[in-house]
PDB file of N, CA and C in Angstrom:
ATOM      1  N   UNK O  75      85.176 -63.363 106.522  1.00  0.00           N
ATOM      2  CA  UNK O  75      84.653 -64.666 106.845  1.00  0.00           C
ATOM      3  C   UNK O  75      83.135 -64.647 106.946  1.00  0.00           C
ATOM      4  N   UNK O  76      82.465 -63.748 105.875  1.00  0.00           N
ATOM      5  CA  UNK O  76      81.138 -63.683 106.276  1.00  0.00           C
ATOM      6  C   UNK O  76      80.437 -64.944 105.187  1.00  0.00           C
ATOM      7  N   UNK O  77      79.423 -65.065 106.094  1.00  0.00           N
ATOM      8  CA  UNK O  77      78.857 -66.385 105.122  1.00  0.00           C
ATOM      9  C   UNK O  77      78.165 -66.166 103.966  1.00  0.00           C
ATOM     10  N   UNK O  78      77.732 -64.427 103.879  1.00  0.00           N
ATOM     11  CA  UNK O  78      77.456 -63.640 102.561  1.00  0.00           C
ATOM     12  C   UNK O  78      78.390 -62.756 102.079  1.00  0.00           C
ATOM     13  N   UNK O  79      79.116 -62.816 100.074  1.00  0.00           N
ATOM     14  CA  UNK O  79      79.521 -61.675 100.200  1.00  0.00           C
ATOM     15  C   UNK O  79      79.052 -60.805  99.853  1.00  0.00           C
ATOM     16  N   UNK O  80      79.475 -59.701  99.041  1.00  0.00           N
ATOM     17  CA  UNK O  80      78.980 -58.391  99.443  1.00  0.00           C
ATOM     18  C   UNK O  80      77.804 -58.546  98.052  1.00  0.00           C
ATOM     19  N   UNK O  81      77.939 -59.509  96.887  1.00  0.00           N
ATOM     20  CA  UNK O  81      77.022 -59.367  96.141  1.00  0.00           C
ATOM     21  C   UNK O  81      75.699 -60.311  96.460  1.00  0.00           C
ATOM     22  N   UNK O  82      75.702 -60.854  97.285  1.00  0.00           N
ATOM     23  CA  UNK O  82      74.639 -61.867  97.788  1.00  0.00           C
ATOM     24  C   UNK O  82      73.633 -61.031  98.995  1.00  0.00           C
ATOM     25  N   UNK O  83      74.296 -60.100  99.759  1.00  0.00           N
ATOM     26  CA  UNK O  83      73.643 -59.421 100.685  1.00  0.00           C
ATOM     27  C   UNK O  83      73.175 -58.473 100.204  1.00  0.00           C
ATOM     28  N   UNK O  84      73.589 -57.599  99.077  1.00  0.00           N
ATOM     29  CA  UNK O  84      73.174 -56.867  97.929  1.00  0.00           C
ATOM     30  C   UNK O  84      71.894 -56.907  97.483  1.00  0.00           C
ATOM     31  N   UNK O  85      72.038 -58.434  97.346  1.00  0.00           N
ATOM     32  CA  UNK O  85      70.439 -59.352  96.459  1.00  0.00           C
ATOM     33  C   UNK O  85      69.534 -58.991  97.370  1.00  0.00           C
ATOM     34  N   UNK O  86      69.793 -59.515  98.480  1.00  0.00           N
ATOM     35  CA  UNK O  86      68.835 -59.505  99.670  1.00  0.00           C
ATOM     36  C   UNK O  86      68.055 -58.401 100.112  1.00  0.00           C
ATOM     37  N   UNK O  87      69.206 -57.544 100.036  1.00  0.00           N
ATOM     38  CA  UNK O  87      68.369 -56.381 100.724  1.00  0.00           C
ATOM     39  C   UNK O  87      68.174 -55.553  99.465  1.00  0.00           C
ATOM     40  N   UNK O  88      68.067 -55.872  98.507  1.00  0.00           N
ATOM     41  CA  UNK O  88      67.345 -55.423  97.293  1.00  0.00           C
ATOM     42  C   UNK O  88      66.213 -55.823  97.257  1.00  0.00           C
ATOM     43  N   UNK O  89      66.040 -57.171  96.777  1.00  0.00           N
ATOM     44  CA  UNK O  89      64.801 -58.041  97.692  1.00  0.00           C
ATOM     45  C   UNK O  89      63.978 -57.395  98.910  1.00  0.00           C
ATOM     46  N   UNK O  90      64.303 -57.124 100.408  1.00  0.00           N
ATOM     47  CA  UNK O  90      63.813 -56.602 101.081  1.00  0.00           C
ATOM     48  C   UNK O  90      62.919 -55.169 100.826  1.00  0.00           C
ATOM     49  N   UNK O  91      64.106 -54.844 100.088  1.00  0.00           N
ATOM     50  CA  UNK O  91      64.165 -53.034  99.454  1.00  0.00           C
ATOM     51  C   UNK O  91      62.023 -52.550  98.679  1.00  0.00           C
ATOM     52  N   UNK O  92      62.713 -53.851  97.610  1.00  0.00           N
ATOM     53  CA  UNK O  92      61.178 -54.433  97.207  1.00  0.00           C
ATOM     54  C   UNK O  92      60.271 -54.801  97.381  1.00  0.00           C
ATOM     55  N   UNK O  93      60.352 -55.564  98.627  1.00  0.00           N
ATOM     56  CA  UNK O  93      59.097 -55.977  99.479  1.00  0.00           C
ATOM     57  C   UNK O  93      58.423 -54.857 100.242  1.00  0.00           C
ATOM     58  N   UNK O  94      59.425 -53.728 100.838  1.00  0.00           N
ATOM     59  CA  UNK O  94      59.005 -52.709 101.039  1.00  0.00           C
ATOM     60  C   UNK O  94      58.425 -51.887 100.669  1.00  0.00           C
ATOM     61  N   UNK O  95      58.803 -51.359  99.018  1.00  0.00           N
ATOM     62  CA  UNK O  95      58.093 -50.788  98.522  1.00  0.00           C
ATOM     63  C   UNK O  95      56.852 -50.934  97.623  1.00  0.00           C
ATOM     64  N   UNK O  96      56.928 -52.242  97.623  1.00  0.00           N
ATOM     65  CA  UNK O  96      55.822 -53.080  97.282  1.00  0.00           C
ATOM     66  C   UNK O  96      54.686 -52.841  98.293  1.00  0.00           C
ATOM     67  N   UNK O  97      54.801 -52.821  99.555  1.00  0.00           N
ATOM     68  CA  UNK O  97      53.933 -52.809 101.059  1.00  0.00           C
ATOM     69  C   UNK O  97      53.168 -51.602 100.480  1.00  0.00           C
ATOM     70  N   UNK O  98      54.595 -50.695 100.771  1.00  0.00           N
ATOM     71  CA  UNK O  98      54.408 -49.129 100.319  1.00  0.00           C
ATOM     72  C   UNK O  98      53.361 -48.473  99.959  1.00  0.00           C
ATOM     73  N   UNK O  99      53.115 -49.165  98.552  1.00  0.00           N
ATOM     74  CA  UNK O  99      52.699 -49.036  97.676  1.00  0.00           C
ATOM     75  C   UNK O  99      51.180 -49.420  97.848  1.00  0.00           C
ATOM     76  N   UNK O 100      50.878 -50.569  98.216  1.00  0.00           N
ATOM     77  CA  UNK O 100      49.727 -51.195  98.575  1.00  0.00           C
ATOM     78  C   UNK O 100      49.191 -50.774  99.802  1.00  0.00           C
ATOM     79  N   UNK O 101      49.719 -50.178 100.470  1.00  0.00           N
ATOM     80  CA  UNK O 101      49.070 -49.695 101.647  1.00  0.00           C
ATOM     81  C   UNK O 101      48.645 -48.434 101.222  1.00  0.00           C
ATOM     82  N   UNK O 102      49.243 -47.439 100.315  1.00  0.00           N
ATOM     83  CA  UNK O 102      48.719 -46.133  99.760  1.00  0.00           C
ATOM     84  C   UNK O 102      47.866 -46.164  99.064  1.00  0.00           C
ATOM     85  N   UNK O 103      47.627 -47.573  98.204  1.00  0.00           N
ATOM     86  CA  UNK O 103      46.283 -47.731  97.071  1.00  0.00           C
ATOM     87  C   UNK O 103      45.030 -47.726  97.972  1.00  0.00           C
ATOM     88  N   UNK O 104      45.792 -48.766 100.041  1.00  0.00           N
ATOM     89  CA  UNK O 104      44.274 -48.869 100.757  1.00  0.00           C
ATOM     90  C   UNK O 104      43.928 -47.582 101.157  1.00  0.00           C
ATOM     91  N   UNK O 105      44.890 -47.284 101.208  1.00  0.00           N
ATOM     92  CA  UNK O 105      44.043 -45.723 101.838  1.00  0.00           C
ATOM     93  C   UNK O 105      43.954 -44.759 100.879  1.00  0.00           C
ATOM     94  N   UNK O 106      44.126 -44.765  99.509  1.00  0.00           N
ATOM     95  CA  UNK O 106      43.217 -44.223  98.526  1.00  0.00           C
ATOM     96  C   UNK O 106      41.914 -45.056  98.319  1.00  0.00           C
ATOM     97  N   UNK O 107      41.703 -45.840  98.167  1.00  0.00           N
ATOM     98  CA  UNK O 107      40.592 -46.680  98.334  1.00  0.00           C
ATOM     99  C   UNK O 107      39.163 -46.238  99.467  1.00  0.00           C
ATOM    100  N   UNK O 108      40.047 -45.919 100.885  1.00  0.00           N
ATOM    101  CA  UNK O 108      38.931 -46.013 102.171  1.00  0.00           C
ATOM    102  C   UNK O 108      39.113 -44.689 101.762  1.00  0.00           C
ATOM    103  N   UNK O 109      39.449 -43.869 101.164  1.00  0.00           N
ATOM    104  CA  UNK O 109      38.996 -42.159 100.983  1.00  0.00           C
ATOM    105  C   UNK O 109      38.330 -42.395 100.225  1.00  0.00           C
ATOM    106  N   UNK O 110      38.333 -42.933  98.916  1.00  0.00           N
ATOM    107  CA  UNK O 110      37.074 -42.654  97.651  1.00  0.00           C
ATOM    108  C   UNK O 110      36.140 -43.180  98.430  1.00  0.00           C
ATOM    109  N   UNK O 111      36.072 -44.605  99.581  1.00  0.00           N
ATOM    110  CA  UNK O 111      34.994 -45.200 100.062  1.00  0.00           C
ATOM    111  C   UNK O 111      34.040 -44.163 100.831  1.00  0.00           C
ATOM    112  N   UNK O 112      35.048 -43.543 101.472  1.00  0.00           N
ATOM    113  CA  UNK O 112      34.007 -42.640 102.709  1.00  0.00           C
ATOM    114  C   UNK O 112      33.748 -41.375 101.513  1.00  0.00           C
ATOM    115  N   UNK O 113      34.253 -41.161 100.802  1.00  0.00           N
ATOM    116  CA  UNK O 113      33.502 -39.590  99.830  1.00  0.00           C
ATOM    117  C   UNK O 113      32.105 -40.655  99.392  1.00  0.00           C
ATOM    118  N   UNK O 114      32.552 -41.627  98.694  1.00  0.00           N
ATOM    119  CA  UNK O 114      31.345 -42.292  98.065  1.00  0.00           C
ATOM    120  C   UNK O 114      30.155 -42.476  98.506  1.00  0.00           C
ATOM    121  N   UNK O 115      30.293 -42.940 100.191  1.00  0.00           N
ATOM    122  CA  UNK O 115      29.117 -42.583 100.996  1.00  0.00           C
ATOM    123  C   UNK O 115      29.095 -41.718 101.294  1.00  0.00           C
ATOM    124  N   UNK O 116      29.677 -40.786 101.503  1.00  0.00           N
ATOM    125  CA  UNK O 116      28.979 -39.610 102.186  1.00  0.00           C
ATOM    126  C   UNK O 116      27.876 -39.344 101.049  1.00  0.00           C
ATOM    127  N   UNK O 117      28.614 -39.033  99.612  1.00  0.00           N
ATOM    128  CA  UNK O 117      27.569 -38.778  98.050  1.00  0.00           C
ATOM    129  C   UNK O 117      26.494 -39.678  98.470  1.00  0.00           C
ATOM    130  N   UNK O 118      26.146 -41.076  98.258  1.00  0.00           N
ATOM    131  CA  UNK O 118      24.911 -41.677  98.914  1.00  0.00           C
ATOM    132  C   UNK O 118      24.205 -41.237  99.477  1.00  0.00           C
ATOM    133  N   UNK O 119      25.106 -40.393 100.732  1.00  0.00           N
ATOM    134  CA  UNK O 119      23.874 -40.558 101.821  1.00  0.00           C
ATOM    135  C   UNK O 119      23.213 -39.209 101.407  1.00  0.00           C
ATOM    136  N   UNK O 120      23.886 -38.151 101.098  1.00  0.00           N
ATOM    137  CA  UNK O 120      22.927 -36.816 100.781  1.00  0.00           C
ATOM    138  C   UNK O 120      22.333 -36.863  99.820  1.00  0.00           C
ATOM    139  N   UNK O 121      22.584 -38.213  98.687  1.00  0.00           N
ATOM    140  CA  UNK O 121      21.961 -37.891  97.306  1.00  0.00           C
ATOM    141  C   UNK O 121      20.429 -38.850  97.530  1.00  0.00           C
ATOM    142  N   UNK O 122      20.448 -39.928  98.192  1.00  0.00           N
ATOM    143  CA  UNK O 122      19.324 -40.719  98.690  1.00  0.00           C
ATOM    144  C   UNK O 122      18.195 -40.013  98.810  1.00  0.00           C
ATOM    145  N   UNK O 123      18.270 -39.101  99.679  1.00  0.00           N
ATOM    146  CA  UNK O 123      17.146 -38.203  99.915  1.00  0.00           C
ATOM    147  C   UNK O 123      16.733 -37.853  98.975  1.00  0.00           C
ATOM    148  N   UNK O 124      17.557 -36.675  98.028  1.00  0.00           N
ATOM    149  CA  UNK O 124      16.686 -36.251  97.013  1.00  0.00           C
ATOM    150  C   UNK O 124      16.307 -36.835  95.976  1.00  0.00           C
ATOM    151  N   UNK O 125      16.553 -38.385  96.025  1.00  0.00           N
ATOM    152  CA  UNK O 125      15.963 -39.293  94.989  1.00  0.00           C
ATOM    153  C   UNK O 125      14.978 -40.031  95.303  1.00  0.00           C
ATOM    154  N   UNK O 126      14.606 -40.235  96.700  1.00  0.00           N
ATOM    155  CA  UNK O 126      13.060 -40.491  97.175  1.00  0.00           C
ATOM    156  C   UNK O 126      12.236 -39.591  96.965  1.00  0.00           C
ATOM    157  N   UNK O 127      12.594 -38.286  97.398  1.00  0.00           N
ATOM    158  CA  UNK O 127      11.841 -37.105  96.865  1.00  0.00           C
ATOM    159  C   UNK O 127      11.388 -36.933  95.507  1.00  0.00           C
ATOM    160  N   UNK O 128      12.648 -37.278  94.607  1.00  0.00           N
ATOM    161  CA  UNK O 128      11.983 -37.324  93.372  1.00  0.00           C
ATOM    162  C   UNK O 128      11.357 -38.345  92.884  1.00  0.00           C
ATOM    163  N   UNK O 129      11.060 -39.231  93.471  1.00  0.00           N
ATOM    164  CA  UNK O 129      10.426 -40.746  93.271  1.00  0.00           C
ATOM    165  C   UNK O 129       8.843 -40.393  93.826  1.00  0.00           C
ATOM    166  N   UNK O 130       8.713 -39.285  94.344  1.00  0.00           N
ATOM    167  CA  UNK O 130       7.187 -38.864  95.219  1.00  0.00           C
ATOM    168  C   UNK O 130       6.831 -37.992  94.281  1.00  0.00           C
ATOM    169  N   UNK O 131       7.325 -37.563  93.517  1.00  0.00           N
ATOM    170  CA  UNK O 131       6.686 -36.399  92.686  1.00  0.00           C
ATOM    171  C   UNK O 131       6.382 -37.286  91.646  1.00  0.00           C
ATOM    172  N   UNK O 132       5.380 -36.612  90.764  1.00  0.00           N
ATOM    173  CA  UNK O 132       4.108 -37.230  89.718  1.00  0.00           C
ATOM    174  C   UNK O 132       5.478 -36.845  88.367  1.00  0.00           C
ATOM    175  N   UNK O 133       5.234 -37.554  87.594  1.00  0.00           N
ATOM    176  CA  UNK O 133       6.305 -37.737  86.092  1.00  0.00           C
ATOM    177  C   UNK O 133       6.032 -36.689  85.528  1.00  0.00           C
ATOM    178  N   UNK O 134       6.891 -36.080  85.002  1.00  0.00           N
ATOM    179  CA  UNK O 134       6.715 -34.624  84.606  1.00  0.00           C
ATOM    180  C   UNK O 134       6.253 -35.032  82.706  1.00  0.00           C
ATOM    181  N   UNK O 135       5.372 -34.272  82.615  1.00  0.00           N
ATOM    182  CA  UNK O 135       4.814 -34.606  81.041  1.00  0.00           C
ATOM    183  C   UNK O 135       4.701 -32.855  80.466  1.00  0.00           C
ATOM    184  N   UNK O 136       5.512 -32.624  79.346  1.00  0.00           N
ATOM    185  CA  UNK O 136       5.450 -31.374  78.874  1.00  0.00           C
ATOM    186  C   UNK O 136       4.368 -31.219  77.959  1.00  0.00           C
ATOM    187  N   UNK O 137       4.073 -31.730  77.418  1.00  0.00           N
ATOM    188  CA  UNK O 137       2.356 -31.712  77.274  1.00  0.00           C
ATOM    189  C   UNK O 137       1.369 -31.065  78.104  1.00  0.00           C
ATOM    190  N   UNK O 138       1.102 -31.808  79.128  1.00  0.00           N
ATOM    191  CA  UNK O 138       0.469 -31.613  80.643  1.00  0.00           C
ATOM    192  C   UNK O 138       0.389 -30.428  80.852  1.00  0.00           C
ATOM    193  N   UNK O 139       2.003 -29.498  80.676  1.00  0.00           N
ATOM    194  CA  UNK O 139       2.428 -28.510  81.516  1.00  0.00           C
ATOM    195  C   UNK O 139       2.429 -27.434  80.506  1.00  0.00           C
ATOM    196  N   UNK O 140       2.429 -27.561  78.937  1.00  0.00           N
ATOM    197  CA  UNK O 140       1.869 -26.720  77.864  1.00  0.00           C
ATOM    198  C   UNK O 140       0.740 -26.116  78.083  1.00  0.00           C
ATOM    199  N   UNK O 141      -0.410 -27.565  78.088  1.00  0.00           N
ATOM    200  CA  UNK O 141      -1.702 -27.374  78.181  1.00  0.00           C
ATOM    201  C   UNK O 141      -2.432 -26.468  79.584  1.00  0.00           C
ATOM    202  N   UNK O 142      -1.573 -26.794  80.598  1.00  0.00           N
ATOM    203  CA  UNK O 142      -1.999 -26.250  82.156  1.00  0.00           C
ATOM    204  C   UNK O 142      -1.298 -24.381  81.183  1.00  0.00           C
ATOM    205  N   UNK O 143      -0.605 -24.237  80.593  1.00  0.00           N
ATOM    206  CA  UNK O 143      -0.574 -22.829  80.552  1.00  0.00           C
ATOM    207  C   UNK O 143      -0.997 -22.029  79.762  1.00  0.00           C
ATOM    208  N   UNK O 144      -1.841 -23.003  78.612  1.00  0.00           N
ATOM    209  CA  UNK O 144      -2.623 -22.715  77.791  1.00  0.00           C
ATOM    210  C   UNK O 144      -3.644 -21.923  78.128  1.00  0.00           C
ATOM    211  N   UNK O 145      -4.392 -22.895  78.992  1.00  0.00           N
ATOM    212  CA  UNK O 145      -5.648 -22.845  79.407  1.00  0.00           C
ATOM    213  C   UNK O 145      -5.185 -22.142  80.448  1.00  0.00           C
ATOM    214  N   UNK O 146      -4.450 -21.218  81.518  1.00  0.00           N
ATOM    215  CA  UNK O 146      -4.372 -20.639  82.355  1.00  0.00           C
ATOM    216  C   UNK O 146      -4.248 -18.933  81.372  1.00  0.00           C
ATOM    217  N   UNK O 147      -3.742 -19.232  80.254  1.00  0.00           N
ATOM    218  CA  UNK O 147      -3.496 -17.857  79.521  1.00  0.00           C
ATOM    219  C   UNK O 147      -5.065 -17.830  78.301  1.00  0.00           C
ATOM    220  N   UNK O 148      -5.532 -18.540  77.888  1.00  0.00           N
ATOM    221  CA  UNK O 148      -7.066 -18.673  77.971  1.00  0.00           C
ATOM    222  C   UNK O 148      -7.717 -18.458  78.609  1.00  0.00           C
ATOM    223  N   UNK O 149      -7.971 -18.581  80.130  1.00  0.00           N
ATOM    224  CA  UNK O 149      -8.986 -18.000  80.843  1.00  0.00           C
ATOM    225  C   UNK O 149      -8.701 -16.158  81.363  1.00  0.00           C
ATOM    226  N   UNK O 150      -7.381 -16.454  81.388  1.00  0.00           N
ATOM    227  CA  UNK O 150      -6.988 -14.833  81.785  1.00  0.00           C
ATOM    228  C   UNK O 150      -7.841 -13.831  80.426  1.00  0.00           C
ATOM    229  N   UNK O 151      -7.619 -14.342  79.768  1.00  0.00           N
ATOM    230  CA  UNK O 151      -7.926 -13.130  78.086  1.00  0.00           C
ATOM    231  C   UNK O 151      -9.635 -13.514  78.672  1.00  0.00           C
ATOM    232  N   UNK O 152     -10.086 -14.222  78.618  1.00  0.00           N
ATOM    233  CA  UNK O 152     -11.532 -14.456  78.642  1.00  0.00           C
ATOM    234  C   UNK O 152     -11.685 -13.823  79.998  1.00  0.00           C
ATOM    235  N   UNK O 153     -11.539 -13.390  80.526  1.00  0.00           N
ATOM    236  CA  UNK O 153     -11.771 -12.439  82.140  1.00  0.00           C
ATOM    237  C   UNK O 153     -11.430 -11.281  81.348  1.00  0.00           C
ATOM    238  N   UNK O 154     -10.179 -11.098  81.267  1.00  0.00           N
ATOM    239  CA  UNK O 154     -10.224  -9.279  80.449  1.00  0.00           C
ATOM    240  C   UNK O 154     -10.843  -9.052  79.210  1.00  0.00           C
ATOM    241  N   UNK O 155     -11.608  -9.981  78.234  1.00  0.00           N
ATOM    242  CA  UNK O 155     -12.229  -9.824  77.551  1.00  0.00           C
ATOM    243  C   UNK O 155     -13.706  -9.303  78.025  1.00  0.00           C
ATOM    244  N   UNK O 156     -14.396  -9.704  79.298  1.00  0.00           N
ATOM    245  CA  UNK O 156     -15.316  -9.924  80.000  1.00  0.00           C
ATOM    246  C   UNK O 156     -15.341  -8.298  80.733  1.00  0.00           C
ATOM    247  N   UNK O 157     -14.579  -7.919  80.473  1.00  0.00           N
ATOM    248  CA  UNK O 157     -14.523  -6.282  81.579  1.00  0.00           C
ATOM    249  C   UNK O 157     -14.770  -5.086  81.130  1.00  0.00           C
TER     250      UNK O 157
END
């Protein structure tokens, strides 16, 4: 005398079954989510620094840094030439 039979309560808690694992499911994506969030900042926060740092240093020109060893291996020979 139940007011469901057995294939209607079936539905239901199949239904339920689904809503559950539906939750499940979405609650494991949030907390994959707030883990990539907190790795992501943490990466921010240590990488910040060394990108102000590199924002203080002068643009590196290989030219510049040819010539600085040019002329540093030029004056050396011209001193031991000198002796």
């Amino acid at each position: 005398d139940d007011e469901f039979d057995d294939s209607s309560q079936q539905t239901f808690e199949d239904l339920c079954r689904a809503h559950l694992n539906k939750f499940a499911k979405s609650a494991e994506m949030y907390a994959k989510e707030t883990q990539l969030t907190k790795r992501v900042g943490a990466w921010q926060t240590g990488l910040a620094p060394l990108l102000e740092e590199q924002e203080e240093r002068p643009a590196f020109d290989i030219h510049d840094v040819g010539r600085d060893i040019l002329d540093t291996m030029e004056s050396k020979l011209t001193n031991v030439r000198k002796r």
